[in-house]
XYZ file of C-alpha atoms in Angstrom:
629
model
C 28.384 86.268 -35.244
C 30.505 83.553 -36.576
C 29.335 81.643 -39.504
C 28.425 78.103 -38.902
C 29.084 75.518 -41.441
C 26.610 72.850 -42.031
C 28.242 69.475 -42.183
C 26.790 67.086 -44.619
C 26.559 63.516 -43.430
C 26.638 60.903 -46.074
C 25.357 57.384 -45.349
C 26.626 54.485 -47.326
C 25.043 51.029 -47.638
C 27.869 49.308 -45.836
C 27.551 51.536 -42.768
C 24.634 49.437 -41.375
C 24.596 45.674 -40.997
C 21.489 43.707 -39.935
C 22.847 41.273 -37.360
C 19.528 39.375 -36.758
C 18.600 38.895 -40.332
C 17.399 35.284 -39.797
C 15.905 35.792 -36.301
C 12.936 37.557 -34.758
C 13.745 41.016 -33.472
C 12.281 40.782 -29.942
C 13.195 40.520 -26.282
C 14.926 37.470 -24.862
C 12.742 34.394 -25.050
C 11.146 33.352 -21.749
C 12.616 30.182 -20.240
C 9.499 29.313 -18.243
C 6.023 28.405 -19.378
C 2.722 29.659 -17.980
C 1.454 27.358 -15.224
C -1.185 27.110 -12.520
C -0.654 27.342 -8.779
C -1.226 23.623 -8.212
C 1.059 22.580 -11.077
C 3.769 24.769 -9.657
C 3.144 23.343 -6.163
C 3.329 19.791 -7.533
C 6.599 20.561 -9.305
C 8.123 21.905 -6.090
C 6.824 18.921 -4.174
C 8.411 16.492 -6.638
C 11.779 18.211 -6.338
C 12.006 16.855 -2.787
C 12.883 13.220 -3.503
C 12.497 12.185 0.123
C 8.970 13.566 0.171
C 8.113 11.686 -3.011
C 9.433 8.444 -1.511
C 7.481 9.092 1.692
C 4.335 9.763 -0.304
C 4.727 6.519 -2.237
C 5.201 4.508 0.967
C 2.261 6.299 2.576
C 0.097 5.585 -0.456
C 1.037 1.908 -0.389
C 0.193 1.664 3.306
C -3.164 3.344 2.766
C -3.959 0.989 -0.128
C -3.036 -1.975 2.069
C -5.375 -0.758 4.807
C -8.173 -0.711 2.235
C -7.593 -3.897 0.268
C -5.898 -6.349 2.680
C -8.950 -6.668 4.980
C -11.183 -6.994 1.915
C -9.197 -9.517 -0.115
C -7.352 -11.626 2.440
C -9.215 -14.857 3.310
C -7.348 -15.249 6.610
C -9.211 -15.317 9.891
C -9.329 -12.336 12.290
C -12.747 -12.902 13.896
C -13.095 -16.547 14.972
C -10.695 -17.792 17.619
C -8.675 -20.752 16.283
C -6.536 -22.134 19.087
C -4.693 -24.736 16.932
C -3.339 -21.902 14.766
C -2.035 -19.788 17.649
C 1.538 -18.436 17.493
C 2.459 -19.620 14.020
C 5.776 -18.190 12.845
C 5.922 -15.621 10.019
C 6.135 -17.321 6.639
C 6.956 -15.967 3.204
C 9.152 -18.717 1.746
C 8.873 -22.479 1.869
C 10.127 -24.336 4.935
C 13.809 -25.214 4.813
C 15.076 -21.978 3.267
C 16.249 -20.825 6.694
C 14.702 -17.346 6.499
C 11.093 -16.275 6.955
C 10.026 -19.860 6.296
C 7.562 -20.538 9.123
C 10.085 -22.309 11.330
C 10.824 -21.336 14.908
C 14.030 -21.931 16.822
C 13.623 -22.758 20.481
C 16.391 -23.060 23.046
C 16.624 -24.787 26.403
C 13.303 -26.614 26.114
C 12.486 -29.668 28.209
C 13.094 -32.900 26.326
C 10.667 -35.830 26.446
C 13.074 -38.754 26.791
C 10.395 -41.424 26.453
C 9.085 -40.159 23.099
C 12.348 -38.558 21.915
C 10.692 -35.230 21.093
C 10.595 -31.764 22.688
C 8.039 -31.515 25.458
C 5.216 -29.405 24.009
C 2.800 -29.794 26.918
C 0.701 -32.468 25.264
C -0.735 -29.941 22.817
C 0.353 -31.918 19.759
C 0.663 -35.613 19.101
C 4.093 -37.238 19.139
C 3.732 -38.171 15.467
C 2.991 -34.568 14.506
C 5.967 -33.250 16.472
C 8.349 -35.750 14.894
C 7.072 -34.906 11.413
C 7.518 -31.175 11.972
C 10.994 -31.289 13.526
C 13.657 -29.764 11.304
C 16.609 -30.059 13.683
C 17.098 -30.995 17.326
C 20.092 -31.055 19.672
C 19.765 -32.671 23.089
C 22.076 -31.782 25.978
C 24.583 -34.527 26.664
C 24.306 -34.187 30.425
C 21.009 -33.990 32.318
C 20.146 -31.201 34.733
C 19.268 -31.920 38.335
C 16.161 -30.155 39.647
C 14.302 -30.191 42.962
C 10.798 -29.683 41.543
C 8.281 -32.123 40.175
C 8.307 -32.272 36.384
C 6.379 -34.765 34.240
C 9.444 -35.190 32.006
C 11.920 -35.769 34.845
C 13.517 -39.069 35.721
C 14.857 -40.643 38.884
C 15.709 -38.596 41.923
C 14.816 -39.228 45.556
C 11.669 -38.523 47.561
C 12.118 -35.923 50.309
C 10.059 -36.372 53.477
C 10.627 -33.409 55.803
C 9.205 -31.818 58.919
C 7.197 -28.613 58.578
C 7.585 -25.602 60.870
C 3.879 -24.970 60.524
C 3.218 -28.177 62.454
C 4.735 -26.749 65.670
C 7.669 -29.178 65.700
C 5.484 -32.248 65.258
C 6.794 -35.339 63.550
C 6.251 -35.662 59.803
C 4.541 -38.833 58.521
C 4.308 -40.206 54.961
C 1.644 -42.934 54.830
C 0.752 -45.319 52.049
C -2.747 -46.560 51.329
C -3.910 -49.380 53.556
C -3.335 -52.815 52.034
C -3.896 -56.363 53.274
C -0.908 -58.331 54.568
C -0.841 -61.918 55.829
C 1.715 -64.404 56.986
C 1.346 -66.754 54.022
C 1.852 -64.041 51.391
C 5.605 -63.717 51.892
C 5.367 -59.928 51.764
C 8.671 -58.088 51.739
C 9.679 -54.405 51.959
C 12.940 -53.162 50.408
C 13.842 -49.497 51.020
C 16.901 -47.644 49.710
C 17.808 -44.379 51.409
C 20.209 -41.597 50.450
C 22.551 -40.141 53.039
C 23.117 -36.741 51.348
C 23.113 -34.035 53.975
C 22.423 -30.317 53.687
C 19.545 -30.439 51.196
C 17.756 -27.058 51.208
C 19.981 -25.980 54.132
C 18.442 -28.717 56.320
C 19.866 -31.865 57.836
C 19.171 -35.564 57.811
C 16.906 -36.498 60.690
C 15.935 -39.416 62.855
C 13.216 -41.608 61.369
C 11.250 -44.810 61.821
C 9.458 -47.202 59.462
C 6.447 -49.194 60.682
C 3.043 -50.619 59.850
C 0.003 -48.742 61.133
C -3.484 -50.187 61.531
C -5.745 -47.872 63.473
C -4.021 -47.258 66.796
C -1.828 -50.340 66.461
C 1.705 -50.195 65.100
C 4.201 -52.868 64.061
C 7.754 -51.509 63.935
C 9.911 -52.341 60.911
C 12.824 -50.032 61.820
C 12.788 -48.074 65.065
C 13.868 -44.437 65.262
C 17.482 -44.127 64.202
C 19.847 -42.338 61.832
C 20.700 -45.528 60.009
C 20.384 -44.744 56.266
C 21.553 -48.125 55.088
C 19.136 -50.124 52.875
C 16.214 -51.664 54.722
C 15.132 -55.146 53.689
C 12.533 -56.741 55.929
C 10.013 -59.580 55.604
C 6.651 -58.131 56.571
C 5.200 -61.626 56.876
C 7.865 -62.629 59.424
C 7.368 -59.406 61.402
C 3.613 -59.974 61.534
C 4.160 -63.567 62.624
C 6.491 -62.471 65.419
C 3.949 -59.857 66.518
C 1.232 -62.500 66.691
C -0.768 -61.511 63.577
C -1.954 -63.904 60.905
C -3.158 -61.000 58.720
C -3.369 -57.233 59.023
C -4.741 -54.393 56.913
C -2.225 -51.644 57.498
C -0.409 -48.642 56.069
C 3.349 -48.379 55.623
C 4.552 -45.281 57.462
C 7.775 -43.284 57.245
C 7.981 -40.977 60.272
C 10.600 -38.210 60.616
C 11.212 -36.898 64.118
C 11.158 -33.121 64.448
C 13.914 -31.051 66.049
C 13.930 -27.471 67.277
C 17.276 -26.625 65.627
C 16.386 -27.103 61.971
C 14.181 -28.903 59.479
C 14.699 -32.646 59.501
C 14.324 -34.871 56.469
C 15.015 -38.276 54.951
C 15.671 -39.182 51.336
C 13.948 -42.286 49.927
C 15.228 -43.539 46.590
C 12.791 -46.466 46.439
C 10.410 -48.435 48.620
C 9.370 -51.657 46.900
C 6.784 -54.038 48.369
C 6.794 -57.514 46.872
C 4.737 -60.663 47.405
C 4.270 -64.105 45.966
C 2.677 -64.123 42.530
C -0.141 -66.266 43.829
C -1.547 -63.687 46.249
C -4.687 -61.915 45.097
C -3.530 -58.360 45.843
C -0.080 -58.618 44.227
C -0.904 -55.849 41.690
C -2.289 -53.575 44.405
C 0.866 -54.123 46.468
C 3.090 -53.320 43.483
C 1.135 -50.120 42.790
C 1.821 -48.813 46.284
C 5.558 -49.255 45.802
C 7.879 -46.330 45.115
C 10.091 -47.361 42.203
C 10.819 -43.962 40.617
C 10.772 -40.794 42.701
C 9.734 -38.575 39.781
C 6.835 -40.825 38.787
C 5.824 -41.107 42.425
C 5.656 -37.321 42.920
C 3.953 -36.635 39.575
C 1.272 -39.308 40.011
C 0.683 -38.614 43.695
C -3.002 -37.734 43.493
C -6.164 -39.099 45.045
C -6.939 -41.253 42.029
C -3.595 -43.057 42.077
C -3.030 -46.333 43.921
C 0.503 -45.160 44.605
C -0.715 -42.118 46.469
C 0.996 -41.566 49.773
C -0.326 -38.898 52.090
C 2.068 -36.713 54.041
C 1.463 -34.727 57.203
C 4.637 -32.696 56.702
C 6.402 -31.744 53.523
C 6.867 -34.101 50.588
C 9.014 -33.242 47.596
C 11.719 -34.439 45.247
C 15.465 -33.954 45.062
C 17.910 -34.451 42.176
C 15.308 -35.323 39.573
C 17.058 -35.616 36.205
C 15.741 -33.651 33.275
C 17.133 -33.136 29.783
C 16.924 -29.936 27.755
C 17.174 -29.488 24.015
C 17.483 -26.864 21.280
C 15.358 -27.456 18.222
C 13.977 -25.933 15.042
C 10.426 -26.840 14.139
C 8.135 -26.106 11.210
C 5.130 -24.578 12.972
C 2.922 -24.967 9.898
C 3.672 -28.672 9.494
C 3.041 -29.080 13.204
C -0.479 -27.658 12.920
C -1.620 -28.427 9.399
C 0.033 -31.790 8.683
C -1.235 -33.513 11.830
C -2.396 -37.001 10.813
C -4.452 -37.734 13.917
C -7.744 -39.578 13.546
C -10.794 -37.389 13.006
C -14.452 -38.402 12.944
C -16.604 -37.146 10.043
C -20.343 -37.537 9.652
C -21.979 -39.441 6.799
C -23.330 -36.138 5.481
C -19.822 -34.705 5.118
C -18.657 -37.845 3.332
C -21.635 -37.746 0.950
C -20.856 -34.091 0.119
C -17.314 -35.055 -0.862
C -18.579 -37.942 -2.955
C -21.063 -35.688 -4.776
C -18.286 -33.137 -5.406
C -16.196 -35.868 -7.006
C -13.482 -35.828 -4.371
C -13.660 -39.526 -3.510
C -15.717 -42.720 -3.692
C -16.838 -44.902 -0.799
C -19.111 -47.922 -0.298
C -20.056 -48.374 3.341
C -21.416 -51.853 2.653
C -17.860 -52.925 1.786
C -16.093 -50.939 4.478
C -13.054 -48.661 4.840
C -11.078 -50.537 2.198
C -13.497 -49.248 -0.461
C -12.373 -45.638 -0.007
C -10.676 -44.132 -3.070
C -9.323 -40.571 -3.096
C -9.930 -38.968 -6.519
C -8.623 -35.395 -6.135
C -6.335 -33.422 -3.843
C -9.365 -31.414 -2.689
C -10.475 -34.352 -0.588
C -9.681 -33.543 3.067
C -9.002 -37.179 4.043
C -6.460 -39.724 2.882
C -7.357 -42.962 4.619
C -10.557 -44.239 6.249
C -9.677 -46.221 9.366
C -13.137 -47.334 10.519
C -16.849 -46.638 10.159
C -19.918 -46.580 12.383
C -23.243 -48.019 11.147
C -26.610 -47.347 12.804
C -27.954 -50.482 14.458
C -31.568 -50.441 13.159
C -31.324 -48.906 9.692
C -27.836 -50.276 9.004
C -26.980 -46.973 7.347
C -23.660 -45.223 7.645
C -23.448 -42.900 10.631
C -19.860 -41.683 10.576
C -16.317 -42.549 9.561
C -12.983 -42.173 11.321
C -10.274 -41.045 8.927
C -6.864 -39.476 8.631
C -6.408 -36.255 6.676
C -4.465 -33.041 6.335
C -4.889 -30.489 9.068
C -5.320 -27.438 6.846
C -8.314 -29.038 5.139
C -9.817 -29.877 8.503
C -9.568 -26.148 9.293
C -11.287 -25.115 6.059
C -8.310 -24.168 3.846
C -7.944 -25.323 0.250
C -4.152 -25.281 0.542
C -1.505 -24.745 3.163
C -1.872 -21.108 4.310
C 0.962 -18.631 4.801
C 0.838 -15.869 7.368
C 3.264 -13.102 6.469
C 3.481 -11.747 10.031
C 2.514 -14.994 11.792
C -0.512 -15.448 14.055
C -1.304 -14.238 17.561
C -2.613 -16.000 20.671
C -6.116 -16.294 19.169
C -4.911 -17.689 15.838
C -5.620 -14.394 14.040
C -3.509 -13.433 11.033
C -1.290 -10.617 12.328
C -0.777 -9.146 8.832
C -4.469 -8.804 8.095
C -5.302 -7.735 11.625
C -2.581 -5.065 11.575
C -3.975 -3.395 8.475
C -7.590 -3.891 9.507
C -6.784 -2.212 12.812
C -4.714 0.444 11.067
C -7.669 1.243 8.818
C -9.836 1.988 11.844
C -7.085 3.949 13.559
C -6.218 5.832 10.351
C -9.854 6.795 9.805
C -9.950 7.977 13.397
C -6.817 10.080 12.838
C -8.098 11.585 9.570
C -11.452 12.575 11.087
C -9.739 14.103 14.100
C -7.110 15.905 12.021
C -9.686 17.313 9.580
C -11.752 18.916 12.344
C -8.788 20.100 14.422
C -7.067 21.601 11.382
C -10.178 23.418 10.126
C -11.330 24.742 13.497
C -7.813 25.582 14.702
C -7.087 27.425 11.450
C -10.140 29.668 11.788
C -9.610 30.234 15.529
C -5.918 31.099 15.151
C -6.599 33.348 12.133
C -9.202 35.409 13.958
C -7.074 35.635 17.116
C -3.881 36.596 15.298
C -5.469 39.028 12.838
C -7.580 41.128 15.179
C -5.268 40.978 18.195
C -6.024 43.189 21.194
C -8.769 42.117 23.569
C -10.065 39.543 21.092
C -6.692 37.818 21.102
C -6.382 38.051 24.895
C -9.739 36.420 25.586
C -9.302 33.752 22.945
C -5.820 32.880 24.219
C -6.995 32.663 27.818
C -9.691 30.216 26.741
C -7.080 28.081 24.946
C -4.819 28.094 27.994
C -7.626 26.996 30.301
C -8.769 24.239 27.957
C -5.210 23.153 27.199
C -4.390 22.955 30.895
C -6.680 19.948 31.305
C -4.694 16.736 30.580
C -5.996 15.022 27.489
C -6.071 11.664 29.265
C -8.540 13.151 31.757
C -10.702 14.493 28.930
C -10.606 11.128 27.172
C -11.449 9.179 30.323
C -14.406 11.401 31.185
C -15.777 11.143 27.658
C -15.478 7.345 27.661
C -17.112 7.048 31.081
C -20.074 9.247 30.138
C -20.507 8.537 26.406
C -19.272 4.954 26.133
C -16.299 3.334 24.440
C -17.065 3.949 20.763
C -15.634 5.601 17.679
C -17.592 8.856 18.056
C -16.397 9.257 21.638
C -12.766 8.972 20.594
C -13.182 11.539 17.813
C -14.937 13.944 20.159
C -12.372 13.554 22.946
C -9.422 14.045 20.611
C -11.031 17.066 18.961
C -11.828 18.874 22.212
C -8.210 19.874 22.722
C -6.472 18.718 19.545
C -7.115 21.969 17.641
C -5.220 24.176 20.110
C -1.785 23.439 18.587
C -2.957 24.413 15.094
C -4.576 27.563 16.490
C -1.314 28.643 18.175
C 0.743 28.073 15.015
C -1.765 29.949 12.873
C -1.858 32.857 15.354
C 1.940 33.197 15.362
C 2.027 33.174 11.549
C -0.632 35.899 11.371
C 1.354 38.104 13.740
C 4.330 37.534 11.449
C 2.653 38.467 8.170
C -0.193 40.871 8.950
C 2.148 43.875 9.100
C 3.845 43.228 5.752
C 3.737 45.828 2.963
C 1.529 43.838 0.627
C -1.096 43.496 3.388
C -0.974 47.260 4.072
C -1.247 47.969 0.367
C -4.260 45.702 0.007
C -5.934 47.291 3.023
C -5.255 50.741 1.513
C -7.005 49.651 -1.650
C -10.100 48.751 0.392
C -9.794 44.991 0.922
C -12.075 43.564 3.586
C -10.809 41.671 6.623
C -11.981 38.369 5.219
C -10.096 38.980 1.981
C -6.964 39.998 3.824
C -7.128 36.862 6.003
C -7.882 34.245 3.383
C -6.343 35.845 0.279
C -3.133 37.419 1.474
C -2.051 36.300 4.949
C -3.239 32.690 5.199
C -1.713 31.459 1.887
C 1.692 32.763 2.996
C 1.340 30.973 6.348
C 0.051 27.692 4.970
C 3.422 25.996 4.463
C 4.412 26.029 8.127
C 0.886 25.254 9.330
C 0.449 22.255 7.033
C 3.844 20.797 7.892
C 2.994 20.734 11.588
C -0.668 19.876 11.257
C -0.237 16.889 8.929
C 1.351 15.006 11.838
C -1.970 15.156 13.694
C -3.042 11.997 11.843
C -0.301 9.703 13.228
C -0.614 11.554 16.532
C -4.275 10.489 16.714
C -3.256 6.890 15.981
C -0.636 7.000 18.738
C -3.148 8.471 21.161
C -5.547 5.588 20.541
C -2.693 3.112 20.945
C -1.642 4.693 24.242
C -5.174 4.491 25.587
C -5.377 0.837 24.561
C -2.502 0.089 26.945
C -4.624 1.646 29.701
C -7.537 -0.602 28.695
C -9.414 2.448 27.372
C -8.956 1.717 23.676
C -11.582 0.704 21.156
C -12.145 -2.619 22.886
C -14.075 -5.164 20.846
C -13.136 -3.441 17.578
C -10.324 -3.904 15.107
C -7.914 -1.135 16.048
C -4.150 -0.881 15.882
C -3.793 0.085 19.530
C -5.883 -2.787 20.861
C -3.930 -5.278 18.758
C -0.567 -3.947 19.984
C -1.806 -3.960 23.577
C -2.988 -7.577 23.317
C 0.307 -8.716 21.792
C 2.576 -6.848 24.196
C 2.749 -9.691 26.806
C 4.272 -11.984 24.146
C 7.078 -9.602 23.146
C 9.784 -11.676 24.822
C 8.561 -15.020 23.430
C 7.078 -14.103 20.049
C 8.601 -10.719 19.121
C 7.138 -10.825 15.613
C 3.692 -10.044 17.072
C 4.928 -6.587 18.097
C 7.917 -5.898 15.846
C 6.123 -6.257 12.506
C 3.181 -3.986 13.423
C 5.643 -1.544 15.004
C 7.553 -1.386 11.702
C 4.296 -0.598 9.893
C 3.594 2.166 12.401
C 7.133 3.546 12.078
C 6.873 3.597 8.283
C 3.593 5.470 8.503
C 5.013 8.011 10.937
C 8.124 8.640 8.828
C 6.040 8.832 5.650
C 3.692 11.408 7.140
C 6.698 13.460 8.274
C 8.296 13.399 4.826
C 4.952 14.090 3.199
C 4.486 17.118 5.448
C 7.924 18.459 4.504
C 6.984 18.170 0.856
C 3.733 20.049 1.427
C 5.667 22.799 3.217
C 7.798 23.371 0.100
C 4.824 23.049 -2.211
C 2.618 25.622 -0.455
C 5.334 28.130 0.416
C 4.619 31.222 -1.724
C 8.197 32.413 -1.274
C 9.337 29.510 -3.446
C 6.739 30.055 -6.150
C 8.309 29.902 -9.587
C 11.723 28.929 -8.205
C 13.730 26.131 -9.737
């Protein structure tokens, strides 16, 4: 056996060097800090910048739905017709953008008053004061319809096919004629042919008194001016006086409609005759005025057994920009106030007034006084006390405002503030959506979890029930509920919840089939976990991201459902709801688009915000991303 030598190992001090002399000898320092599940979820949520922006917008909208109806003094309950259809206003008038002005094109122009024709709704003075810019067409437009702002034209007297080819007569009121009155008739005709695809016809002009007639021009196609002395004709016919009607008669023809065109028919008499004014009133001096004032209360009324109309009436159109707020609130028309109202202003220190002196004693002390000038006063006859005053003042004070209001979205047909009404309605609709979504999410989650976890016959029966219930159109369910339970908030929640949970149940079921066979679920079951623990502790948390993302959109979906029903007149009628407001404003989309566009933008922002918010929740509650950067 060979000898083995033992080798002696000698260690020297310089053989070992401590390389971490100034540091702790330990494992690598952890880069992350201990945290909770919700802190980690919030951190993941905040990493999605779009979701954060959506959440901020959604939060702002929700705050507006709470505080705007509470704090805004604008009206959304009492109908105020003078304030209807005011333009949106954020800046002062004259800035050219969002300033309460409205541009109108091709609007009838009132030539007499030199203002746009606004249907007599506002005074001429108010319209002129509110006009920012106006451009009138250089050339008038010819129309064949009666218009109160038209001028000139010719009167059309035509036969009517409904009269079975009978002659057409236009008769004036009966007036008294006599030989000594020097009565004269001057008629100017037009010879334009082919009006309304018809032709000039044969006509006669005569006086008619009962069954007696005195011919002024016998039937002919002579359209030259007619100038005849009625007094001379009566004298030749053997009459000293006659109460008669002037008649234009158009002879019918089987080939086509027949007509005549009368530019004017003036009856004149000596100034000394008693009925000179009555005679002048019967005259036709302007075809447009004649057609427009042809009613039973007018002395110029002429009856017609055929068709009576107008041709080539001249009308002007204009384009203008008008300050809608000045038009309504700066109207200086006279208003009557009671003595009580005046005394209240005097006691408040707004003004001073001595009715024993009269209107000239009025002195305005502060800008809070709703009147500027007292025009007249009424004193009670017995007591000689003041009864009322007639004064001029600012319109916004007459309507109860302390200063000129501004409506951010404008006003609707009832004078309601669209901004306040939009958020008041959105509050109701949002509450409806939240209540519906909360029930549908909770019930659908439990139903889908049980169906997906147990599977087999349980899943088959539960799925068949969902298919049967889901096969009934939701509009049918909603209609039946409204018909039997009434149109109220509870009915809407119930109807939306009856079938709204099925989508959440299907998503939850599919997620349970995806995760219930995973290793960690099998391991937990092996260790003795109960079904409830497996469902709510292991499977459901892993499925929550996808379920929440889809289910969070149930809130705007509920709002849209209510809005859709409102268009079918099944919405929350009589209540402030977003759908009812949109439905009421829809007819004015072409004329006043702001009534629909602004609320639609609010709805779009809410929908997008909910979508982004749901995406953020998906990332936040996804266990696969837990602890990730």
